[in-house]
Each structure stands twice: as C-alpha cells, then as structure tokens.
Coordinates of C-alpha atoms in Angstrom, one line a residue:
Chain A
M4 CA 24.4 18.7 66.1
S5 CA 21.1 20.2 67.4
L6 CA 21.2 23.2 69.6
C7 CA 19.9 22.9 73.1
L8 CA 19.3 25.4 75.9
P9 CA 19.1 23.7 79.3
T10 CA 16.4 25.7 81.1
Y11 CA 15.8 25.6 84.9
V12 CA 12.5 27.0 86.2
V13 CA 13.3 27.5 89.8
I14 CA 10.2 28.5 91.7
D15 CA 9.5 29.6 95.3
A16 CA 7.2 27.1 96.9
S17 CA 7.5 28.5 100.5
S18 CA 4.7 29.1 102.9
S19 CA 4.1 32.6 101.6
M20 CA 3.1 31.0 98.3
K21 CA 0.6 28.8 100.0
P22 CA -2.4 31.1 99.4
H23 CA -1.5 31.2 95.7
E24 CA -0.8 27.5 95.3
T25 CA -3.7 26.9 93.0
V26 CA -2.7 29.6 90.7
L27 CA 0.9 28.5 90.8
N28 CA 0.0 25.0 89.7
A29 CA -2.4 26.2 87.0
T30 CA 0.3 28.5 85.7
L31 CA 2.9 25.7 85.6
S32 CA 0.4 23.5 83.9
R33 CA -0.2 26.2 81.3
L34 CA 3.6 26.4 80.8
H35 CA 3.8 22.7 80.3
Y36 CA 0.9 22.8 77.8
N37 CA 2.5 25.6 75.7
L38 CA 5.9 23.8 75.6
A39 CA 4.4 20.4 75.0
T40 CA 2.4 21.7 72.1
N41 CA 5.3 23.5 70.5
P42 CA 7.8 20.8 69.3
R43 CA 10.5 23.1 68.1
V44 CA 10.5 25.1 71.3
S45 CA 10.5 22.0 73.5
E46 CA 13.2 20.5 71.4
F47 CA 15.4 23.5 71.8
A48 CA 14.7 24.4 75.4
R49 CA 15.0 21.3 77.6
V50 CA 13.3 22.2 80.9
S51 CA 13.7 21.2 84.5
V52 CA 11.2 22.5 87.1
I53 CA 12.6 22.9 90.6
A54 CA 10.5 24.0 93.6
F55 CA 12.2 25.3 96.7
S56 CA 11.2 26.0 100.2
T57 CA 12.9 24.4 103.3
D58 CA 14.1 21.7 100.9
V59 CA 14.6 21.5 97.2
H60 CA 12.4 19.3 95.0
V61 CA 13.1 18.5 91.4
V62 CA 9.5 18.5 90.2
I63 CA 10.5 17.6 86.6
P64 CA 14.1 16.6 85.7
M65 CA 15.6 18.0 82.5
S66 CA 13.2 16.9 79.8
D67 CA 11.6 17.5 76.5
M68 CA 8.3 18.8 77.8
E69 CA 6.5 17.1 75.0
Q70 CA 7.5 13.8 76.5
V71 CA 6.3 14.7 80.0
P72 CA 2.7 13.5 80.4
T73 CA 1.5 16.1 82.9
M74 CA 2.9 18.8 85.3
P75 CA 3.1 17.3 88.8
E76 CA 1.4 19.3 91.5
V77 CA 3.6 21.6 93.7
I78 CA 2.7 21.8 97.4
C79 CA 3.8 25.0 99.1
G80 CA 5.0 25.4 102.6
G81 CA 8.2 26.0 104.6
R82 CA 11.0 28.5 104.5
T83 CA 12.8 30.1 101.6
E84 CA 16.2 28.4 101.5
Y85 CA 18.3 30.0 98.7
G86 CA 21.6 28.3 99.6
K87 CA 20.3 24.7 99.3
T88 CA 18.5 25.7 96.1
F89 CA 21.7 27.0 94.4
D90 CA 23.6 23.9 95.5
R91 CA 21.0 21.6 94.1
V92 CA 20.7 23.4 90.8
R93 CA 24.5 23.3 90.4
Q94 CA 24.4 19.5 90.8
C95 CA 21.6 19.2 88.3
I96 CA 23.5 21.4 85.8
E97 CA 26.6 19.2 86.1
Q98 CA 24.7 16.1 85.4
D99 CA 22.2 17.4 82.8
V100 CA 24.8 19.1 80.6
S101 CA 26.8 15.8 80.5
N102 CA 23.6 13.9 79.6
L103 CA 22.7 16.4 76.8
R104 CA 26.3 16.2 75.4
R105 CA 26.0 12.4 75.3
Q106 CA 22.9 12.9 73.2
N107 CA 25.0 14.8 70.8
F108 CA 23.4 18.2 71.5
S109 CA 25.3 21.4 71.1
V110 CA 24.6 22.8 74.6
L111 CA 24.2 26.5 75.2
R112 CA 24.9 28.1 78.5
P113 CA 22.2 26.9 81.0
T114 CA 19.7 29.5 82.0
I115 CA 17.9 29.7 85.4
F116 CA 14.6 31.5 85.6
F117 CA 14.3 32.2 89.3
L118 CA 10.9 33.2 90.5
T119 CA 10.3 34.3 94.1
D120 CA 7.9 36.2 96.3
G121 CA 10.1 36.6 99.3
G122 CA 13.6 37.0 100.7
P123 CA 15.9 34.2 101.7
T124 CA 15.6 32.8 105.2
D125 CA 19.1 31.3 105.2
A126 CA 21.8 33.7 106.2
H127 CA 24.7 32.4 104.1
W128 CA 23.2 31.7 100.8
Q129 CA 25.7 33.9 99.0
N130 CA 28.4 31.3 99.2
S131 CA 26.3 28.7 97.4
F132 CA 25.3 31.4 94.8
R133 CA 28.9 32.4 94.2
T134 CA 29.8 28.7 93.6
L135 CA 26.9 28.4 91.2
V136 CA 27.8 31.4 89.0
D137 CA 31.6 31.1 89.4
R138 CA 33.0 31.9 85.9
N139 CA 35.8 29.4 86.5
W140 CA 33.2 26.7 86.3
P141 CA 32.6 26.2 82.5
R142 CA 29.0 25.4 83.0
H143 CA 28.1 28.4 85.1
P144 CA 24.5 29.5 84.2
H145 CA 22.8 32.7 83.4
V146 CA 20.2 33.8 86.0
I147 CA 17.1 35.7 85.1
A148 CA 15.2 36.7 88.2
Y149 CA 11.5 37.6 88.7
G150 CA 10.6 39.1 92.0
F151 CA 7.0 39.7 93.2
G152 CA 5.0 39.9 96.4
G153 CA 7.5 40.3 99.3
A154 CA 10.6 39.7 97.2
K155 CA 13.5 41.9 98.1
R156 CA 14.9 43.9 95.2
T157 CA 18.3 44.3 96.9
V158 CA 18.7 40.5 97.1
L159 CA 17.5 39.8 93.6
E160 CA 19.9 42.4 92.3
Q161 CA 22.6 40.1 93.6
V162 CA 21.0 37.0 92.2
A163 CA 20.2 38.2 88.6
T164 CA 23.2 37.9 86.3
K165 CA 21.4 38.4 83.0
A166 CA 18.1 40.2 83.6
L167 CA 15.9 41.2 86.5
F168 CA 12.2 41.8 86.6
I169 CA 10.5 43.4 89.6
A170 CA 6.7 43.4 89.9
N171 CA 5.5 47.0 90.0
G172 CA 2.6 46.6 92.4
S173 CA 0.6 43.9 90.7
D174 CA -0.9 41.2 92.9
T175 CA 1.1 38.0 93.3
E176 CA -1.1 35.8 91.2
S177 CA -1.1 38.2 88.2
A178 CA 2.6 38.7 88.6
L179 CA 3.2 35.0 88.7
S180 CA 1.1 34.4 85.5
A181 CA 2.9 37.3 83.8
A182 CA 6.3 36.0 84.8
I183 CA 5.7 32.6 83.4
S184 CA 4.4 34.2 80.2
G185 CA 7.6 36.2 80.0
L186 CA 9.6 33.1 80.5
L187 CA 7.7 31.3 77.8
N188 CA 8.1 34.2 75.3
T189 CA 11.8 34.2 76.0
L190 CA 12.1 30.5 75.2
I191 CA 10.0 30.9 72.0
A192 CA 12.1 33.9 70.8
S193 CA 15.3 32.1 71.7
S194 CA 14.3 28.9 69.8
K195 CA 13.9 31.0 66.6
T196 CA 17.4 32.3 66.7
G197 CA 19.3 29.7 68.7
Q198 CA 20.5 32.3 71.1
M199 CA 19.2 33.7 74.4
Q200 CA 16.6 36.4 73.5
I201 CA 15.0 37.8 76.6
A202 CA 11.4 39.0 76.3
T203 CA 11.7 42.3 78.2
D204 CA 8.1 43.4 77.9
V205 CA 6.5 41.5 80.8
K206 CA 3.2 42.9 81.9
G207 CA 3.2 44.2 85.5
F208 CA 7.0 44.1 85.8
E209 CA 9.8 46.6 85.7
Y210 CA 12.6 45.3 83.6
I211 CA 16.0 46.1 85.0
Q212 CA 19.0 45.6 82.8
V213 CA 21.7 43.9 84.8
A214 CA 24.8 46.0 85.0
Q215 CA 27.3 43.2 84.9
E216 CA 26.5 40.4 82.4
Y217 CA 28.5 37.2 82.2
V218 CA 30.1 37.0 78.9
D219 CA 30.0 33.5 77.3
Chain B
M8 CA 11.3 33.3 36.3
T9 CA 11.2 35.3 33.0
E10 CA 11.2 39.1 33.4
P11 CA 8.4 41.0 31.8
T12 CA 8.9 44.2 29.7
P13 CA 9.4 47.2 32.1
T14 CA 6.4 49.6 32.2
D15 CA 6.6 53.4 32.2
C16 CA 7.5 54.9 35.5
G17 CA 5.2 57.1 37.4
D18 CA 6.0 60.5 38.9
D19 CA 7.8 58.9 41.8
G20 CA 10.2 57.3 39.4
I21 CA 9.1 53.8 40.4
G22 CA 7.3 51.5 38.1
E23 CA 3.7 50.7 39.1
G24 CA 4.6 47.1 38.2
V25 CA 3.3 44.5 35.8
G26 CA -0.3 43.6 35.9
D27 CA -1.3 47.1 36.7
D28 CA -3.9 47.0 34.0
G29 CA -7.1 46.5 35.9
P30 CA -8.3 43.8 38.3
A31 CA -6.2 40.6 38.2
A32 CA -8.0 37.4 37.3
D33 CA -6.9 35.6 40.5
P34 CA -8.8 32.3 40.7
R35 CA -8.7 32.6 44.5
G36 CA -11.0 35.5 44.3
W37 CA -8.8 38.6 44.8
T38 CA -10.9 41.2 42.9
L39 CA -8.7 44.3 43.2
S40 CA -5.6 45.1 41.1
R41 CA -2.2 43.4 41.5
T42 CA -0.9 46.7 42.9
V43 CA -3.0 48.5 45.5
S44 CA -2.5 51.5 47.7
V45 CA -2.9 51.3 51.5
G46 CA -6.1 53.3 51.1
D47 CA -7.6 50.9 48.5
L48 CA -7.5 48.1 51.1
G49 CA -10.0 49.7 53.5
A50 CA -9.9 49.0 57.2
L51 CA -7.3 46.6 58.6
G52 CA -8.2 44.3 61.5
E53 CA -6.2 43.6 64.6
P54 CA -2.7 42.1 63.9
L55 CA -2.6 38.3 63.8
S56 CA 1.2 38.5 64.3
Q57 CA 3.7 41.3 64.8
H58 CA 7.5 41.7 64.3
N59 CA 8.0 38.4 62.7
G60 CA 11.0 38.3 60.4
Q61 CA 10.7 40.9 57.6
A62 CA 7.1 41.9 58.6
I63 CA 6.0 44.3 61.2
A64 CA 2.5 43.0 61.2
V65 CA 0.1 40.7 59.4
R66 CA -3.5 42.1 59.5
P67 CA -6.8 40.9 58.2
L68 CA -8.5 43.0 55.5
T69 CA -11.9 43.8 57.0
D70 CA -13.4 44.6 53.6
H71 CA -12.0 41.6 51.9
P72 CA -12.7 38.5 54.0
G73 CA -10.1 35.7 53.6
W74 CA -7.3 38.1 52.8
L75 CA -4.4 39.6 54.8
A76 CA -2.1 42.5 54.5
K77 CA 1.5 41.7 55.3
L78 CA 3.2 44.9 56.2
Y79 CA 7.0 45.0 55.8
R80 CA 9.6 46.8 57.9
P81 CA 10.4 50.2 56.5
D82 CA 13.9 49.1 55.5
Q83 CA 12.7 47.3 52.4
R84 CA 14.7 48.1 49.2
P85 CA 12.9 49.8 46.3
E86 CA 13.8 46.9 44.0
D87 CA 11.6 44.7 46.2
A88 CA 8.6 46.2 44.5
H89 CA 9.8 44.8 41.2
R90 CA 10.6 41.5 42.7
L91 CA 7.1 41.3 44.3
D92 CA 5.5 42.1 41.0
L93 CA 7.4 39.3 39.3
L94 CA 6.3 36.9 42.0
I95 CA 2.7 37.9 41.8
S96 CA 2.6 37.4 38.1
A97 CA 4.8 34.2 38.1
P98 CA 1.9 31.7 38.4
G99 CA 0.6 33.0 35.1
T100 CA 3.7 31.6 33.4
L101 CA 3.0 28.1 34.7
P102 CA 1.0 25.2 33.2
E103 CA -2.5 25.1 34.6
A104 CA -1.9 22.1 36.9
D105 CA 1.2 23.7 38.5
R106 CA -0.6 27.0 38.9
A107 CA -3.5 25.3 40.7
A108 CA -1.1 23.4 42.9
L109 CA 0.8 26.6 43.8
Y110 CA -2.4 28.5 44.6
A111 CA -3.8 25.7 46.6
G112 CA -0.7 24.8 48.5
T113 CA 0.9 28.2 49.3
C114 CA -0.1 31.7 50.5
W115 CA 1.1 33.1 47.1
P116 CA 0.9 36.9 47.1
A117 CA -2.0 38.4 45.2
A118 CA -1.0 42.1 45.2
R119 CA 1.7 44.6 46.1
I120 CA 0.8 47.3 48.5
H121 CA 2.3 50.8 48.0
E122 CA 2.0 54.3 49.2
P123 CA 3.6 57.6 48.2
G124 CA 7.4 57.3 48.7
N125 CA 7.2 53.6 49.4
P126 CA 6.5 51.1 46.6
A127 CA 6.7 48.0 48.8
V128 CA 4.7 48.7 51.9
G129 CA 3.7 45.1 51.9
C130 CA 1.7 42.5 50.0
V131 CA -1.8 41.0 50.0
L132 CA -1.9 37.3 50.9
P133 CA -4.7 34.8 51.2
M134 CA -5.5 33.5 54.7
A135 CA -4.5 29.9 55.2
P136 CA -7.5 27.6 54.8
E137 CA -9.4 26.6 58.0
Q138 CA -8.5 22.9 57.4
Y139 CA -5.0 23.7 58.8
R140 CA -6.5 24.5 62.2
S141 CA -7.1 21.8 64.8
E142 CA -7.7 21.5 68.5
L143 CA -4.4 20.7 70.2
R144 CA -5.3 19.0 73.5
R145 CA -2.9 18.2 76.3
G146 CA -3.7 17.7 80.0
G147 CA -6.6 19.9 80.8
F148 CA -5.9 22.4 78.1
S149 CA -7.1 22.7 74.5
E150 CA -6.6 25.4 71.9
R151 CA -7.5 25.7 68.3
R152 CA -4.4 26.6 66.4
F153 CA -2.8 26.3 63.0
V154 CA -0.9 23.0 63.0
E155 CA 2.7 23.6 61.9
I156 CA 4.5 20.9 59.9
D157 CA 6.6 20.8 63.1
W158 CA 4.2 18.1 64.2
L159 CA 4.7 15.9 61.2
A160 CA 8.3 15.5 62.3
K161 CA 7.2 13.8 65.5
S162 CA 6.2 10.2 66.1
D163 CA 2.7 8.9 65.6
E164 CA 2.5 8.5 69.3
S165 CA 3.3 12.1 70.0
I166 CA 0.8 13.3 67.4
R167 CA -1.9 11.1 69.0
R168 CA -1.0 12.5 72.4
I169 CA -2.1 16.0 71.5
G170 CA -5.4 14.8 70.0
L171 CA -4.5 14.7 66.3
P172 CA -5.0 11.6 64.1
P173 CA -1.7 9.9 63.6
P174 CA -0.6 10.1 59.9
G175 CA 1.0 6.8 59.6
F176 CA 3.3 6.2 56.7
G177 CA 0.6 7.0 54.1
G178 CA -0.2 10.4 55.6
R179 CA 3.5 11.3 55.8
L180 CA 4.1 10.2 52.2
A181 CA 1.1 12.3 50.9
A182 CA 2.3 15.4 52.7
C183 CA 5.9 15.0 51.5
R184 CA 4.8 14.4 48.0
Q185 CA 2.9 17.7 48.0
L186 CA 5.8 19.5 49.7
T187 CA 8.2 18.3 47.1
E188 CA 5.8 19.2 44.3
L189 CA 5.6 22.8 45.5
A190 CA 9.4 22.9 45.9
A191 CA 9.8 21.6 42.3
I192 CA 7.5 24.4 41.0
L193 CA 9.6 27.0 42.9
E194 CA 12.8 25.5 41.4
N195 CA 11.3 25.6 37.9
L196 CA 10.4 29.3 38.4
G197 CA 14.1 29.8 39.3
L198 CA 13.1 30.9 42.8
V199 CA 15.0 30.4 46.1
Y200 CA 12.8 30.0 49.2
S201 CA 15.5 29.4 51.8
D202 CA 12.9 29.2 54.6
W203 CA 12.3 25.5 54.6
S204 CA 11.8 24.6 58.2
F205 CA 9.3 23.5 60.8
S206 CA 7.6 26.9 61.1
N207 CA 6.9 27.8 57.5
A208 CA 4.3 25.3 56.5
F209 CA 1.1 24.1 58.0
W210 CA -0.1 20.5 58.0
S211 CA -3.6 19.1 57.9
P212 CA -3.7 15.6 59.3
D213 CA -7.2 15.1 58.1
R214 CA -6.6 16.2 54.5
R215 CA -3.0 14.9 54.5
S216 CA -2.0 18.2 52.9
V217 CA 0.5 21.0 53.5
Y218 CA 0.4 24.8 53.0
L219 CA 3.6 26.8 52.6
I220 CA 3.7 30.3 54.1
D221 CA 6.1 33.2 53.8
V222 CA 6.6 32.6 50.1
D223 CA 6.5 36.3 49.4
G224 CA 10.1 36.3 50.4
C225 CA 11.2 34.1 47.5
R226 CA 13.9 35.6 45.3
P227 CA 15.3 34.6 42.0
T228 CA 18.6 32.7 42.0
K229 CA 19.9 33.6 45.4
M230 CA 19.1 35.5 48.6
P231 CA 20.6 36.3 51.9
D232 CA 20.7 33.1 53.9
L233 CA 18.3 33.3 56.9
H234 CA 20.0 31.8 60.0
Q235 CA 17.8 29.2 61.5
P236 CA 19.2 27.0 64.2
N237 CA 19.3 23.3 63.3
W238 CA 18.7 24.1 59.6
A239 CA 22.1 25.3 58.7
D240 CA 23.4 23.9 55.4
P241 CA 26.9 22.5 56.2
L242 CA 28.0 23.4 52.7
T243 CA 26.7 27.0 52.6
P244 CA 29.3 29.0 54.5
Q245 CA 27.8 31.4 57.0
G246 CA 27.5 34.9 55.6
T247 CA 27.0 33.7 52.0
D248 CA 23.8 33.7 50.0
A249 CA 21.3 30.8 50.0
D250 CA 20.6 29.4 46.6
T251 CA 18.8 26.5 45.0
Y252 CA 21.3 24.0 46.5
T253 CA 20.7 25.4 50.0
D254 CA 17.0 24.9 49.4
R255 CA 17.6 21.3 48.3
Y256 CA 19.5 20.5 51.5
R257 CA 16.8 22.0 53.7
L258 CA 14.0 20.4 51.7
G259 CA 15.8 17.0 52.1
L260 CA 16.1 17.6 55.8
L261 CA 12.5 18.5 56.2
V262 CA 11.3 15.5 54.2
A263 CA 13.6 13.1 56.1
K264 CA 12.3 14.3 59.4
C265 CA 8.6 14.3 58.3
M266 CA 8.9 10.8 56.7
T267 CA 10.5 9.3 59.7
G268 CA 9.0 11.3 62.6
R269 CA 12.5 11.8 63.9
R270 CA 14.3 15.1 64.4
D271 CA 17.8 14.1 65.3
A272 CA 20.5 12.0 63.7
H273 CA 18.0 9.1 63.7
A274 CA 16.3 10.7 60.8
F275 CA 19.4 10.3 58.7
H276 CA 19.9 6.7 59.8
S277 CA 16.3 5.9 59.2
V278 CA 16.2 7.1 55.6
A279 CA 19.3 5.0 54.9
S280 CA 17.0 2.0 54.8
P281 CA 15.0 2.0 51.6
W282 CA 11.2 1.9 51.7
P283 CA 9.9 -1.1 49.7
H284 CA 7.5 0.9 47.5
Q285 CA 9.7 4.0 47.1
P286 CA 13.1 2.4 46.7
A287 CA 14.8 5.4 45.3
V288 CA 13.9 7.8 48.1
S289 CA 16.7 6.7 50.3
D290 CA 19.4 7.4 47.8
V291 CA 17.9 10.7 46.8
L292 CA 17.6 11.9 50.4
L293 CA 21.1 10.8 51.3
D294 CA 22.5 12.6 48.3
M295 CA 20.6 15.8 49.2
L296 CA 21.8 15.6 52.8
L297 CA 25.3 14.2 52.5
A298 CA 26.7 14.8 49.0
T299 CA 30.1 16.5 49.5
D300 CA 29.6 18.5 46.3
R301 CA 26.5 20.7 46.9
E302 CA 25.9 21.1 43.2
R303 CA 25.4 17.3 43.0
R304 CA 22.4 17.5 45.3
P305 CA 19.4 16.1 43.5
S306 CA 16.5 18.4 42.7
A307 CA 13.1 18.7 44.3
A308 CA 11.6 17.1 41.2
Q309 CA 13.8 14.1 41.5
L310 CA 12.8 13.7 45.2
N311 CA 9.1 14.1 44.2
Q312 CA 9.5 11.4 41.5
A313 CA 11.1 9.1 43.9
L314 CA 8.3 9.6 46.5
Y315 CA 5.9 8.4 43.8
G316 CA 7.9 5.3 43.4
G317 CA 9.9 6.4 40.4
P318 CA 13.6 5.9 39.7
Y319 CA 16.5 8.1 40.7
L320 CA 18.3 9.0 37.5
R321 CA 21.7 10.5 38.4
T322 CA 24.8 11.0 36.5
V323 CA 27.9 8.8 37.0
P324 CA 30.0 8.8 39.0
R325 CA 27.7 8.9 42.1
P326 CA 28.3 11.9 44.3
A327 CA 30.6 11.3 47.2
R328 CA 28.8 11.4 50.5
A329 CA 29.9 12.5 54.0
E330 CA 29.4 10.1 56.8
L331 CA 26.1 9.7 58.5
P332 CA 26.0 11.8 61.7
P333 CA 26.7 9.8 64.9
L334 CA 23.7 8.6 66.8
P335 CA 23.2 9.8 70.4
S336 CA 24.7 7.6 73.0
E337 CA 21.4 7.1 74.7
T338 CA 19.2 6.1 71.9
S339 CA 15.4 6.4 72.4
P340 CA 12.9 3.8 71.2
R341 CA 12.2 3.8 67.5
S342 CA 9.0 5.6 66.4
S343 CA 6.2 3.8 64.6
A344 CA 6.8 6.0 61.5
E345 CA 10.3 4.7 60.9
N346 CA 11.2 2.2 58.2
P347 CA 10.7 -1.4 59.3
V348 CA 14.1 -3.1 59.5
P349 CA 14.7 -6.8 59.5
E350 CA 15.2 -8.1 63.1
T351 CA 18.7 -9.3 63.7
V352 CA 18.6 -12.8 64.9
E353 CA 21.2 -13.5 67.5
E354 CA 23.1 -16.8 67.0
K355 CA 22.5 -19.1 69.9
Q356 CA 25.6 -20.3 71.5
Q357 CA 25.9 -23.9 72.7
P358 CA 26.5 -24.2 76.5
A359 CA 30.0 -25.5 77.2
S360 CA 28.7 -28.5 79.1
T361 CA 27.0 -30.1 76.1
S362 CA 29.8 -29.6 73.6
P363 CA 30.8 -32.7 71.7
T364 CA 34.4 -32.5 73.0
S365 CA 33.5 -32.5 76.7
R366 CA 30.8 -35.1 76.2
N367 CA 33.4 -37.6 74.8
G368 CA 35.7 -36.8 77.7
W369 CA 33.0 -37.7 80.3
I370 CA 32.3 -41.0 78.5
F371 CA 36.0 -41.9 78.5
V372 CA 36.2 -41.3 82.2
L373 CA 33.1 -43.3 82.9
V374 CA 34.4 -46.3 80.9
L375 CA 37.7 -46.1 82.7
A376 CA 36.0 -46.0 86.0
V377 CA 34.0 -49.1 85.1
I378 CA 37.1 -50.9 84.0
V379 CA 38.9 -50.1 87.3
V380 CA 35.9 -51.3 89.4
F381 CA 35.8 -54.5 87.3
I382 CA 39.6 -55.1 87.9
I383 CA 39.2 -54.5 91.6
A384 CA 36.2 -56.8 91.8
L385 CA 38.2 -59.6 90.0
N386 CA 41.1 -59.3 92.5
H387 CA 38.8 -59.7 95.4

C-alpha cells in the first residue's frame, strides 16, 4: 500500500487579510504549481485547502494537486472564527481518511498547517479545538501553526501541537510567502522519508519547538 | 566487478587508487586524473543541491564546465575510496557498446576527490545533459527544470497538462528499454544500485531517453538498503542489505509504472495483460514483482530482452507468485498508456414479456376467449 499524508492548509481569510488578498492568492497558486509539478510529492501529500473567516470554506477538497486544474481564488473578509474552523476540519478528516483508506492508502496521521494573521474572534473556540486534537479520537491530527501580522503568540501556543512558527517582524506578505515555502519544504522532505519531517528553517520566522508533542 | 592489483600506499597509509597514472582517457572529456585533490579542482560554484542523501553539496566546477563536484558527508568510511576507484575504472572493463551506453545514460563518476586525512571527500561527476531540462507549465507558472522519470509514471494526459509531449506507448517503451539496458550493465558489473525510484533518473520526452543519477553510490554485491517510501521490497526484510534481487524488484516496479503510467495497484493489474508485440514482458514483470522466492526474480537483461520482443527463458518449475495487490475501491479512469484490453460484451437479456413461454400462454387464453364468445353467440 502506498503511503499518504492527509494535509490540510487552513488559511486565515478574514478582513485583516483583505489588503494582502492578491499576495495570498498568488502564494496559494504557487503552492499549487509546485505540488502539481512534483508527482511524488503530490502523490504522498494529498492536500485540502480550507479558508476561514466568519464561515469556513473548503477551497479544495482532499486531492492529488496534480489532478486539480487551478487554485480557486480566495476572497477575504469577515471575522476570525476558530471554533467553526476546527469543527469543519474535524468533519473533513473523518471523511477524507475513510476515503483514502478505501483507495488502499496507508494513511499517516493528518497534519494541519494553520496560517493566521490575527487572534480568534469567537470566545469558546477551545472546546472545538480540544475535540479536534483529542487523543482518544484515533484520527486526531498534528497542528503546525504559522503566526504573522497581528497573530497572538499565546493563542497559537495553545493551537500548535507539533511546531510553531512566529514571524519575527517581517511584513505580512513576506511572512505569508515564507510560511507557504516552509510548508512546501516540509511536504517535500516528508515525501522522501515517508514520515513527517518539518522544515524548521523558515525565513522571517522564529521556530518554537512545541513542548508537548502528540505521540503517534 | 574485478578488483585491480593494489597499488603502493602513500604516506597517509591510503592508496591513491587505480588509474592514478596520469590523466584518464575519459571519452566525456574529463582531462584531469582519476584522483584529484580539492585544490586541483579550482573554484567551486554555488551549490546546486545541499544535504541530499550522502552528499552535503553538489557544486559546479568553474574551471571545468560541464562537471560537478559531489562532496560527501564527513562520515564516509576510508574503504569508500577504494570502492570509488573501482567504480571509476569499471567502464574500462566493458565492451565498447556497453561503455558508451553507460557514459551516455548515467552520471558515472570520473574522478575521486581527496584531501590530506580524507581519501573520499567526494567525486567528480558530469552534469546531466541539457536535453533533460524542459519547461514545466501549469496555470500561470512556468519553470525550466530537470524532468524526473517521476513524470513517465503518469498518464499521457497528465504529462500533456504540464506542457510536455506525451510519450505514448512508443516513448515509454524506448525509455524503459534504455533503463533496463543500464540496469543489465550494472548487474553484469556485479554492482548493486538500490536507488531505483522516481527521483534518481531524468527523462527526456523529446529524445525518449533516460539518465540515471547517484550511481556513485553503487556497491559490489550488497549495500545498506536505503529506505524509500513506496519502494520497499516486500521480500527484503527491513534492516537487511539490498542486493541484486532487491534491485530487480525495484527496477520491475519502476518499469511497470513507467510502461503503464499508473502508480498504484493498477500498474500491477495493467502489466498482467500482455502487450501484443512484447508478449513476454508481462510474465517477466510479474515474476520480478510477485515471485515468492526473491532469487527467482528474472534479471534486468531478461526484462530488456522481453522489451525488445524477445522470449522469457526461465527454468521450470515457474516461480510461485503472490497475489496481485487489491485495486482501490474507487477506481479511477484508465490512462491512455495502459494495455488495451478487449471490451467485455454484456449478454443481452430477453425482456420477460416476449419470452416464448409467456407468448404461448397469451395465445391459449386468446383462443379460449374466442371459443367462449362463439359458444355464447350460438346459444343466443
């Protein structure tokens, strides 16, 4: 059976990202290009792109990016609802892992790459997050968080279960581009070994090793 | 690979290696000796790659255009120097045609790089020919890159989608013939490559050719098995060495995927249907992939012969085979590269209302009705 890493790129598309919408879409398109032109990486890392603001939108469902014609455009606006996002991602994981197993993949623990430039606007998101990463749920994912712009370090320290990257003063657009590059390098490195290999050298970011890692 | 007579050791107790008797007559144009010091190389350009496998960097030689220095991690063993020397001189033991094929189709090392205290700093390799670079286009992006053989294991439609000419069956066959020819040469030299995979060969869709890289890692007889996801030989236990039988499995897997353009269990099922002009390939590939005795796996030369339409000569009894791997539940559409299979024709079933038995029944009822009407009419 072929190995497969279900990968969720969960990206903040709230109103604070509106000024950077063009760069966001260009960066996502670049991510799509790099995955679509690298068959063994796109075969290993099946990717879903989810944009969140007031609501949660599955921009691309779990796919081999080589089979995806183009990256749809993300429109930014609205609040930053973490709770709904975690709920939706949990639903997606439940369905996607089942689908991948039906395709005879040997499925690794899902990984969420969570990119945000701000703090949550919903007060009780922690409940949804705890449900998502509950170790009693066999499909609980790893979460690698990238915070930039107005992102709150104290919040992201709660969200990241595998690794945390905090922008060290770089502007939002540079940080966004670097975060996506870091994400891509992680997927490339992981595809070579068949295990999660995090690219920790991300330009403009401080890498913070997460104190408590979930053990597979 | 035959071992040459050991030479006298230098002051550092390490042999300078064979071929250290002046410039090597390398037909590819390497003009320095087969062993060179770091200083001999001149300036090194910016790294083309870093921290990749056993190498810490691959850097162009500014003073020797077309050549690269592959610099190894410092943990290389001293005996690697001797191994490299044997590799470098190995083509000289081959017939001219094989030597030419090896030099044309691989980045065979031309020289060992040494420095005081380290006899195996790295090796000199030729740059891959420019024909293996192409523009990969998708959406609004385009980059000129080396095309990995990864792409040959995709459908013609996928290949066309990134702006490359689709190979069709002919292009796939040509590439796999060359791949197996190179593999057969390595086997004849007694070398284990182990690194058969999507990332260690380039493919030129225009020339229908392949170019094997990382061949400087070849070892005689056996070597530590390099873990590569999705390329694990089910009959080589984890932690044991890779050998020629491991290579045969991986070569078979690569050829199966490249010939069919499929990467999952479909590749196995597709090769199970023989190709009309290469009828033996199916059996050879299935034995390479599924033989339950790894030592019964056919050789690269046998696969090469089959790809040219030749027979598969195997000893009896045939090797026992494992079952084909199960297909995914949600099967995707077949690619254009797959073997054509005869369409199954569904038998048409007669609708029940026109069956002979029910037709006779209706006639009987009709006749009876007519008789009853007639009797009634007579009585009135």
